Amino acid sequence: IILDSLGFERHIIASKSSSANCCAPAKTSPGTTYPPIKVSCCSPAAKAIENPVVNCCSTKAVVSINPIKLATKDALQQFKDVLPYLLLGVLIGSFIYGFIPSAWIAAHAGADNPFAIPLSAVVGIPLYIRAEAVIPLASVLMTKGMGLGALMALIIGSAGASLTEVILLKSMFRMPMIAAFLTVILGMAILMGYLTQLLF
């Protein structure tokens, strides 16, 4: 609502091509009629042949699927999609736990560092960290001494935006809209980071 009131719709890039649905109502055009031909060799009567109309929309009834089987199949597919990111998060967390000293993390991202929250938010935006990978990574960072506020800012910043998302949005929006999007994500990450630090 705020972006609409500020006139940000002018920064949306119009689509160059539009796809039409085969079931959408097409433009009406007069039917094509071919020259009349004789019905038979013995009859002088003639009958006009009209151009046949082909409809791509099927009117056959959709076969119902067992909802339990459908839910099971969907759950297994989601598990297969999430599993690589969980393993990646475990791998990164294991590397941090084994090779990065606790004193270094506590000094740069501890609760006593006032700049840890905005720094974590800025660092989190370019990273492409899925929410599934953050779960094992967050526990390791907390064990190493990272503050809850900085951790929350890192999670919101990394989950809210990434370089791949910015590249994708660049094809649809102009730079003022992308800058507003990144500003909102960064502001939310910093605000929630300080709020978490204050409450917990």
PDB file of N, CA and C in Angstrom, residues 72-155:
ATOM      1  N   THR A  72       0.815 -38.171   0.741  1.00  0.00           N
ATOM      2  CA  THR A  72       2.053 -38.921   0.967  1.00  0.00           C
ATOM      3  C   THR A  72       3.075 -38.643  -0.121  1.00  0.00           C
ATOM      4  N   LYS A  73       2.616 -38.627  -1.352  1.00  0.00           N
ATOM      5  CA  LYS A  73       3.517 -38.342  -2.469  1.00  0.00           C
ATOM      6  C   LYS A  73       4.078 -36.933  -2.380  1.00  0.00           C
ATOM      7  N   ASP A  74       3.227 -35.978  -1.994  1.00  0.00           N
ATOM      8  CA  ASP A  74       3.677 -34.597  -1.865  1.00  0.00           C
ATOM      9  C   ASP A  74       4.675 -34.447  -0.722  1.00  0.00           C
ATOM     10  N   ALA A  75       4.427 -35.136   0.399  1.00  0.00           N
ATOM     11  CA  ALA A  75       5.345 -35.059   1.539  1.00  0.00           C
ATOM     12  C   ALA A  75       6.708 -35.655   1.193  1.00  0.00           C
ATOM     13  N   LEU A  76       6.709 -36.786   0.497  1.00  0.00           N
ATOM     14  CA  LEU A  76       7.978 -37.396   0.096  1.00  0.00           C
ATOM     15  C   LEU A  76       8.744 -36.502  -0.872  1.00  0.00           C
ATOM     16  N   GLN A  77       8.027 -35.864  -1.775  1.00  0.00           N
ATOM     17  CA  GLN A  77       8.688 -34.978  -2.727  1.00  0.00           C
ATOM     18  C   GLN A  77       9.287 -33.762  -2.025  1.00  0.00           C
ATOM     19  N   GLN A  78       8.554 -33.207  -1.048  1.00  0.00           N
ATOM     20  CA  GLN A  78       9.090 -32.074  -0.299  1.00  0.00           C
ATOM     21  C   GLN A  78      10.296 -32.487   0.534  1.00  0.00           C
ATOM     22  N   PHE A  79      10.257 -33.702   1.088  1.00  0.00           N
ATOM     23  CA  PHE A  79      11.400 -34.181   1.864  1.00  0.00           C
ATOM     24  C   PHE A  79      12.634 -34.333   0.977  1.00  0.00           C
ATOM     25  N   LYS A  80      12.428 -34.842  -0.239  1.00  0.00           N
ATOM     26  CA  LYS A  80      13.554 -34.976  -1.169  1.00  0.00           C
ATOM     27  C   LYS A  80      14.111 -33.616  -1.568  1.00  0.00           C
ATOM     28  N   ASP A  81      13.230 -32.616  -1.683  1.00  0.00           N
ATOM     29  CA  ASP A  81      13.693 -31.279  -2.042  1.00  0.00           C
ATOM     30  C   ASP A  81      14.437 -30.606  -0.897  1.00  0.00           C
ATOM     31  N   VAL A  82      14.017 -30.864   0.342  1.00  0.00           N
ATOM     32  CA  VAL A  82      14.608 -30.195   1.501  1.00  0.00           C
ATOM     33  C   VAL A  82      15.900 -30.877   1.955  1.00  0.00           C
ATOM     34  N   LEU A  83      16.022 -32.181   1.744  1.00  0.00           N
ATOM     35  CA  LEU A  83      17.150 -32.951   2.269  1.00  0.00           C
ATOM     36  C   LEU A  83      18.512 -32.405   1.845  1.00  0.00           C
ATOM     37  N   PRO A  84      18.745 -32.034   0.578  1.00  0.00           N
ATOM     38  CA  PRO A  84      20.075 -31.500   0.233  1.00  0.00           C
ATOM     39  C   PRO A  84      20.437 -30.237   0.998  1.00  0.00           C
ATOM     40  N   TYR A  85      19.456 -29.367   1.245  1.00  0.00           N
ATOM     41  CA  TYR A  85      19.746 -28.133   1.976  1.00  0.00           C
ATOM     42  C   TYR A  85      20.016 -28.409   3.452  1.00  0.00           C
ATOM     43  N   LEU A  86      19.335 -29.395   4.018  1.00  0.00           N
ATOM     44  CA  LEU A  86      19.636 -29.785   5.397  1.00  0.00           C
ATOM     45  C   LEU A  86      21.057 -30.319   5.515  1.00  0.00           C
ATOM     46  N   LEU A  87      21.444 -31.166   4.578  1.00  0.00           N
ATOM     47  CA  LEU A  87      22.805 -31.707   4.591  1.00  0.00           C
ATOM     48  C   LEU A  87      23.839 -30.608   4.383  1.00  0.00           C
ATOM     49  N   LEU A  88      23.516 -29.632   3.525  1.00  0.00           N
ATOM     50  CA  LEU A  88      24.438 -28.514   3.322  1.00  0.00           C
ATOM     51  C   LEU A  88      24.590 -27.690   4.595  1.00  0.00           C
ATOM     52  N   GLY A  89      23.480 -27.462   5.297  1.00  0.00           N
ATOM     53  CA  GLY A  89      23.562 -26.734   6.553  1.00  0.00           C
ATOM     54  C   GLY A  89      24.371 -27.472   7.607  1.00  0.00           C
ATOM     55  N   VAL A  90      24.201 -28.790   7.669  1.00  0.00           N
ATOM     56  CA  VAL A  90      24.995 -29.596   8.604  1.00  0.00           C
ATOM     57  C   VAL A  90      26.475 -29.523   8.243  1.00  0.00           C
ATOM     58  N   LEU A  91      26.785 -29.556   6.942  1.00  0.00           N
ATOM     59  CA  LEU A  91      28.179 -29.495   6.502  1.00  0.00           C
ATOM     60  C   LEU A  91      28.818 -28.156   6.853  1.00  0.00           C
ATOM     61  N   ILE A  92      28.094 -27.061   6.591  1.00  0.00           N
ATOM     62  CA  ILE A  92      28.636 -25.740   6.928  1.00  0.00           C
ATOM     63  C   ILE A  92      28.775 -25.577   8.437  1.00  0.00           C
ATOM     64  N   GLY A  93      27.770 -26.047   9.170  1.00  0.00           N
ATOM     65  CA  GLY A  93      27.843 -25.968  10.626  1.00  0.00           C
ATOM     66  C   GLY A  93      28.992 -26.774  11.198  1.00  0.00           C
ATOM     67  N   SER A  94      29.255 -27.942  10.625  1.00  0.00           N
ATOM     68  CA  SER A  94      30.384 -28.760  11.081  1.00  0.00           C
ATOM     69  C   SER A  94      31.708 -28.063  10.809  1.00  0.00           C
ATOM     70  N   PHE A  95      31.805 -27.402   9.655  1.00  0.00           N
ATOM     71  CA  PHE A  95      33.036 -26.670   9.337  1.00  0.00           C
ATOM     72  C   PHE A  95      33.251 -25.522  10.317  1.00  0.00           C
ATOM     73  N   ILE A  96      32.186 -24.756  10.603  1.00  0.00           N
ATOM     74  CA  ILE A  96      32.315 -23.641  11.543  1.00  0.00           C
ATOM     75  C   ILE A  96      32.664 -24.146  12.936  1.00  0.00           C
ATOM     76  N   TYR A  97      32.017 -25.238  13.333  1.00  0.00           N
ATOM     77  CA  TYR A  97      32.248 -25.779  14.678  1.00  0.00           C
ATOM     78  C   TYR A  97      33.681 -26.274  14.839  1.00  0.00           C
ATOM     79  N   GLY A  98      34.258 -26.818  13.771  1.00  0.00           N
ATOM     80  CA  GLY A  98      35.580 -27.420  13.897  1.00  0.00           C
ATOM     81  C   GLY A  98      36.732 -26.488  13.612  1.00  0.00           C
ATOM     82  N   PHE A  99      36.526 -25.455  12.782  1.00  0.00           N
ATOM     83  CA  PHE A  99      37.669 -24.674  12.311  1.00  0.00           C
ATOM     84  C   PHE A  99      37.626 -23.201  12.707  1.00  0.00           C
ATOM     85  N   ILE A 100      36.468 -22.646  13.024  1.00  0.00           N
ATOM     86  CA  ILE A 100      36.402 -21.227  13.392  1.00  0.00           C
ATOM     87  C   ILE A 100      36.388 -21.106  14.907  1.00  0.00           C
ATOM     88  N   PRO A 101      37.332 -20.361  15.482  1.00  0.00           N
ATOM     89  CA  PRO A 101      37.396 -20.269  16.947  1.00  0.00           C
ATOM     90  C   PRO A 101      36.176 -19.557  17.529  1.00  0.00           C
ATOM     91  N   SER A 102      35.813 -19.988  18.729  1.00  0.00           N
ATOM     92  CA  SER A 102      34.673 -19.368  19.411  1.00  0.00           C
ATOM     93  C   SER A 102      34.959 -17.920  19.780  1.00  0.00           C
ATOM     94  N   ALA A 103      36.211 -17.632  20.111  1.00  0.00           N
ATOM     95  CA  ALA A 103      36.561 -16.269  20.503  1.00  0.00           C
ATOM     96  C   ALA A 103      36.387 -15.290  19.347  1.00  0.00           C
ATOM     97  N   TRP A 104      36.661 -15.751  18.115  1.00  0.00           N
ATOM     98  CA  TRP A 104      36.525 -14.861  16.951  1.00  0.00           C
ATOM     99  C   TRP A 104      35.058 -14.518  16.702  1.00  0.00           C
ATOM    100  N   ILE A 105      34.189 -15.517  16.785  1.00  0.00           N
ATOM    101  CA  ILE A 105      32.757 -15.267  16.575  1.00  0.00           C
ATOM    102  C   ILE A 105      32.188 -14.410  17.697  1.00  0.00           C
ATOM    103  N   ALA A 106      32.593 -14.686  18.927  1.00  0.00           N
ATOM    104  CA  ALA A 106      32.082 -13.909  20.058  1.00  0.00           C
ATOM    105  C   ALA A 106      32.546 -12.457  19.995  1.00  0.00           C
ATOM    106  N   ALA A 107      33.759 -12.231  19.466  1.00  0.00           N
ATOM    107  CA  ALA A 107      34.277 -10.868  19.395  1.00  0.00           C
ATOM    108  C   ALA A 107      33.591 -10.050  18.309  1.00  0.00           C
ATOM    109  N   HIS A 108      33.243 -10.691  17.194  1.00  0.00           N
ATOM    110  CA  HIS A 108      32.676  -9.951  16.070  1.00  0.00           C
ATOM    111  C   HIS A 108      31.146  -9.998  16.023  1.00  0.00           C
ATOM    112  N   ALA A 109      30.540 -11.042  16.573  1.00  0.00           N
ATOM    113  CA  ALA A 109      29.081 -11.186  16.490  1.00  0.00           C
ATOM    114  C   ALA A 109      28.458 -11.490  17.832  1.00  0.00           C
ATOM    115  N   GLY A 110      29.144 -11.134  18.901  1.00  0.00           N
ATOM    116  CA  GLY A 110      28.612 -11.387  20.227  1.00  0.00           C
ATOM    117  C   GLY A 110      27.548 -10.377  20.615  1.00  0.00           C
ATOM    118  N   ALA A 111      26.907 -10.650  21.745  1.00  0.00           N
ATOM    119  CA  ALA A 111      25.827  -9.771  22.205  1.00  0.00           C
ATOM    120  C   ALA A 111      26.336  -8.415  22.664  1.00  0.00           C
ATOM    121  N   ASP A 112      27.630  -8.321  23.036  1.00  0.00           N
ATOM    122  CA  ASP A 112      28.169  -7.059  23.524  1.00  0.00           C
ATOM    123  C   ASP A 112      28.647  -6.141  22.402  1.00  0.00           C
ATOM    124  N   ASN A 113      28.597  -6.610  21.164  1.00  0.00           N
ATOM    125  CA  ASN A 113      29.020  -5.782  20.033  1.00  0.00           C
ATOM    126  C   ASN A 113      27.798  -5.091  19.427  1.00  0.00           C
ATOM    127  N   PRO A 114      27.677  -3.766  19.521  1.00  0.00           N
ATOM    128  CA  PRO A 114      26.467  -3.097  19.014  1.00  0.00           C
ATOM    129  C   PRO A 114      26.352  -3.119  17.491  1.00  0.00           C
ATOM    130  N   PHE A 115      27.463  -3.308  16.796  1.00  0.00           N
ATOM    131  CA  PHE A 115      27.430  -3.321  15.330  1.00  0.00           C
ATOM    132  C   PHE A 115      27.281  -4.726  14.756  1.00  0.00           C
ATOM    133  N   ALA A 116      27.131  -5.715  15.623  1.00  0.00           N
ATOM    134  CA  ALA A 116      27.022  -7.091  15.129  1.00  0.00           C
ATOM    135  C   ALA A 116      25.712  -7.318  14.383  1.00  0.00           C
ATOM    136  N   ILE A 117      24.638  -6.675  14.830  1.00  0.00           N
ATOM    137  CA  ILE A 117      23.325  -6.903  14.206  1.00  0.00           C
ATOM    138  C   ILE A 117      23.250  -6.314  12.796  1.00  0.00           C
ATOM    139  N   PRO A 118      23.575  -5.027  12.588  1.00  0.00           N
ATOM    140  CA  PRO A 118      23.541  -4.537  11.199  1.00  0.00           C
ATOM    141  C   PRO A 118      24.557  -5.215  10.301  1.00  0.00           C
ATOM    142  N   LEU A 119      25.719  -5.585  10.854  1.00  0.00           N
ATOM    143  CA  LEU A 119      26.716  -6.291  10.052  1.00  0.00           C
ATOM    144  C   LEU A 119      26.206  -7.660   9.620  1.00  0.00           C
ATOM    145  N   SER A 120      25.545  -8.368  10.532  1.00  0.00           N
ATOM    146  CA  SER A 120      24.990  -9.680  10.189  1.00  0.00           C
ATOM    147  C   SER A 120      23.881  -9.559   9.154  1.00  0.00           C
ATOM    148  N   ALA A 121      23.072  -8.499   9.253  1.00  0.00           N
ATOM    149  CA  ALA A 121      22.003  -8.298   8.267  1.00  0.00           C
ATOM    150  C   ALA A 121      22.569  -8.016   6.884  1.00  0.00           C
ATOM    151  N   VAL A 122      23.619  -7.188   6.822  1.00  0.00           N
ATOM    152  CA  VAL A 122      24.238  -6.869   5.531  1.00  0.00           C
ATOM    153  C   VAL A 122      24.929  -8.092   4.945  1.00  0.00           C
ATOM    154  N   VAL A 123      25.598  -8.867   5.794  1.00  0.00           N
ATOM    155  CA  VAL A 123      26.276 -10.074   5.311  1.00  0.00           C
ATOM    156  C   VAL A 123      25.262 -11.124   4.869  1.00  0.00           C
ATOM    157  N   GLY A 124      24.120 -11.192   5.537  1.00  0.00           N
ATOM    158  CA  GLY A 124      23.144 -12.230   5.218  1.00  0.00           C
ATOM    159  C   GLY A 124      22.438 -12.022   3.898  1.00  0.00           C
ATOM    160  N   ILE A 125      22.293 -10.767   3.438  1.00  0.00           N
ATOM    161  CA  ILE A 125      21.547 -10.512   2.201  1.00  0.00           C
ATOM    162  C   ILE A 125      22.226 -11.113   0.975  1.00  0.00           C
ATOM    163  N   PRO A 126      23.544 -10.964   0.766  1.00  0.00           N
ATOM    164  CA  PRO A 126      24.136 -11.582  -0.433  1.00  0.00           C
ATOM    165  C   PRO A 126      24.180 -13.105  -0.377  1.00  0.00           C
ATOM    166  N   LEU A 127      24.104 -13.679   0.814  1.00  0.00           N
ATOM    167  CA  LEU A 127      24.199 -15.130   0.936  1.00  0.00           C
ATOM    168  C   LEU A 127      22.894 -15.780   0.511  1.00  0.00           C
ATOM    169  N   TYR A 128      23.025 -16.957  -0.088  1.00  0.00           N
ATOM    170  CA  TYR A 128      21.836 -17.730  -0.465  1.00  0.00           C
ATOM    171  C   TYR A 128      21.719 -18.895   0.514  1.00  0.00           C
ATOM    172  N   ILE A 129      21.109 -18.632   1.661  1.00  0.00           N
ATOM    173  CA  ILE A 129      20.949 -19.646   2.705  1.00  0.00           C
ATOM    174  C   ILE A 129      19.477 -19.967   2.819  1.00  0.00           C
ATOM    175  N   ARG A 130      19.128 -21.184   2.512  1.00  0.00           N
ATOM    176  CA  ARG A 130      17.742 -21.605   2.653  1.00  0.00           C
ATOM    177  C   ARG A 130      17.384 -21.722   4.127  1.00  0.00           C
ATOM    178  N   ALA A 131      16.093 -21.609   4.428  1.00  0.00           N
ATOM    179  CA  ALA A 131      15.636 -21.724   5.815  1.00  0.00           C
ATOM    180  C   ALA A 131      15.954 -23.094   6.386  1.00  0.00           C
ATOM    181  N   GLU A 132      15.951 -24.125   5.533  1.00  0.00           N
ATOM    182  CA  GLU A 132      16.270 -25.467   6.015  1.00  0.00           C
ATOM    183  C   GLU A 132      17.731 -25.575   6.426  1.00  0.00           C
ATOM    184  N   ALA A 133      18.613 -24.866   5.731  1.00  0.00           N
ATOM    185  CA  ALA A 133      20.034 -24.920   6.064  1.00  0.00           C
ATOM    186  C   ALA A 133      20.365 -24.081   7.290  1.00  0.00           C
ATOM    187  N   VAL A 134      19.532 -23.093   7.603  1.00  0.00           N
ATOM    188  CA  VAL A 134      19.802 -22.223   8.746  1.00  0.00           C
ATOM    189  C   VAL A 134      19.583 -22.954  10.061  1.00  0.00           C
ATOM    190  N   ILE A 135      18.697 -23.947  10.071  1.00  0.00           N
ATOM    191  CA  ILE A 135      18.360 -24.637  11.324  1.00  0.00           C
ATOM    192  C   ILE A 135      19.590 -25.268  11.974  1.00  0.00           C
ATOM    193  N   PRO A 136      20.356 -26.119  11.281  1.00  0.00           N
ATOM    194  CA  PRO A 136      21.562 -26.653  11.931  1.00  0.00           C
ATOM    195  C   PRO A 136      22.669 -25.621  12.063  1.00  0.00           C
ATOM    196  N   LEU A 137      22.690 -24.631  11.171  1.00  0.00           N
ATOM    197  CA  LEU A 137      23.741 -23.619  11.235  1.00  0.00           C
ATOM    198  C   LEU A 137      23.561 -22.696  12.432  1.00  0.00           C
ATOM    199  N   ALA A 138      22.311 -22.380  12.779  1.00  0.00           N
ATOM    200  CA  ALA A 138      22.052 -21.456  13.879  1.00  0.00           C
ATOM    201  C   ALA A 138      22.497 -22.034  15.217  1.00  0.00           C
ATOM    202  N   SER A 139      22.279 -23.328  15.411  1.00  0.00           N
ATOM    203  CA  SER A 139      22.674 -23.935  16.690  1.00  0.00           C
ATOM    204  C   SER A 139      24.186 -23.901  16.874  1.00  0.00           C
ATOM    205  N   VAL A 140      24.919 -24.096  15.782  1.00  0.00           N
ATOM    206  CA  VAL A 140      26.382 -24.056  15.875  1.00  0.00           C
ATOM    207  C   VAL A 140      26.861 -22.640  16.169  1.00  0.00           C
ATOM    208  N   LEU A 141      26.278 -21.649  15.502  1.00  0.00           N
ATOM    209  CA  LEU A 141      26.682 -20.261  15.741  1.00  0.00           C
ATOM    210  C   LEU A 141      26.359 -19.818  17.160  1.00  0.00           C
ATOM    211  N   MET A 142      25.227 -20.273  17.702  1.00  0.00           N
ATOM    212  CA  MET A 142      24.903 -19.941  19.089  1.00  0.00           C
ATOM    213  C   MET A 142      25.882 -20.600  20.042  1.00  0.00           C
ATOM    214  N   THR A 143      26.272 -21.832  19.745  1.00  0.00           N
ATOM    215  CA  THR A 143      27.242 -22.522  20.597  1.00  0.00           C
ATOM    216  C   THR A 143      28.590 -21.812  20.586  1.00  0.00           C
ATOM    217  N   LYS A 144      28.938 -21.238  19.446  1.00  0.00           N
ATOM    218  CA  LYS A 144      30.223 -20.551  19.314  1.00  0.00           C
ATOM    219  C   LYS A 144      30.222 -19.160  19.944  1.00  0.00           C
ATOM    220  N   GLY A 145      29.069 -18.664  20.373  1.00  0.00           N
ATOM    221  CA  GLY A 145      29.023 -17.380  21.056  1.00  0.00           C
ATOM    222  C   GLY A 145      28.364 -16.259  20.291  1.00  0.00           C
ATOM    223  N   MET A 146      27.701 -16.545  19.192  1.00  0.00           N
ATOM    224  CA  MET A 146      27.017 -15.495  18.433  1.00  0.00           C
ATOM    225  C   MET A 146      25.763 -15.061  19.174  1.00  0.00           C
ATOM    226  N   GLY A 147      25.515 -13.766  19.211  1.00  0.00           N
ATOM    227  CA  GLY A 147      24.351 -13.246  19.899  1.00  0.00           C
ATOM    228  C   GLY A 147      23.059 -13.587  19.182  1.00  0.00           C
ATOM    229  N   LEU A 148      21.964 -13.656  19.952  1.00  0.00           N
ATOM    230  CA  LEU A 148      20.671 -13.996  19.359  1.00  0.00           C
ATOM    231  C   LEU A 148      20.195 -12.921  18.382  1.00  0.00           C
ATOM    232  N   GLY A 149      20.470 -11.663  18.698  1.00  0.00           N
ATOM    233  CA  GLY A 149      20.061 -10.588  17.808  1.00  0.00           C
ATOM    234  C   GLY A 149      20.779 -10.644  16.474  1.00  0.00           C
ATOM    235  N   ALA A 150      22.088 -10.864  16.514  1.00  0.00           N
ATOM    236  CA  ALA A 150      22.855 -10.979  15.275  1.00  0.00           C
ATOM    237  C   ALA A 150      22.436 -12.208  14.487  1.00  0.00           C
ATOM    238  N   LEU A 151      22.134 -13.286  15.186  1.00  0.00           N
ATOM    239  CA  LEU A 151      21.687 -14.501  14.507  1.00  0.00           C
ATOM    240  C   LEU A 151      20.334 -14.288  13.832  1.00  0.00           C
ATOM    241  N   MET A 152      19.419 -13.600  14.518  1.00  0.00           N
ATOM    242  CA  MET A 152      18.115 -13.312  13.921  1.00  0.00           C
ATOM    243  C   MET A 152      18.258 -12.415  12.697  1.00  0.00           C
ATOM    244  N   ALA A 153      19.137 -11.418  12.772  1.00  0.00           N
ATOM    245  CA  ALA A 153      19.366 -10.538  11.624  1.00  0.00           C
ATOM    246  C   ALA A 153      19.960 -11.308  10.451  1.00  0.00           C
ATOM    247  N   LEU A 154      20.849 -12.246  10.736  1.00  0.00           N
ATOM    248  CA  LEU A 154      21.442 -13.066   9.678  1.00  0.00           C
ATOM    249  C   LEU A 154      20.394 -13.949   9.011  1.00  0.00           C
ATOM    250  N   ILE A 155      19.513 -14.541   9.819  1.00  0.00           N
ATOM    251  CA  ILE A 155      18.484 -15.432   9.271  1.00  0.00           C
ATOM    252  C   ILE A 155      17.502 -14.652   8.394  1.00  0.00           C
TER     253      ILE A 155
END
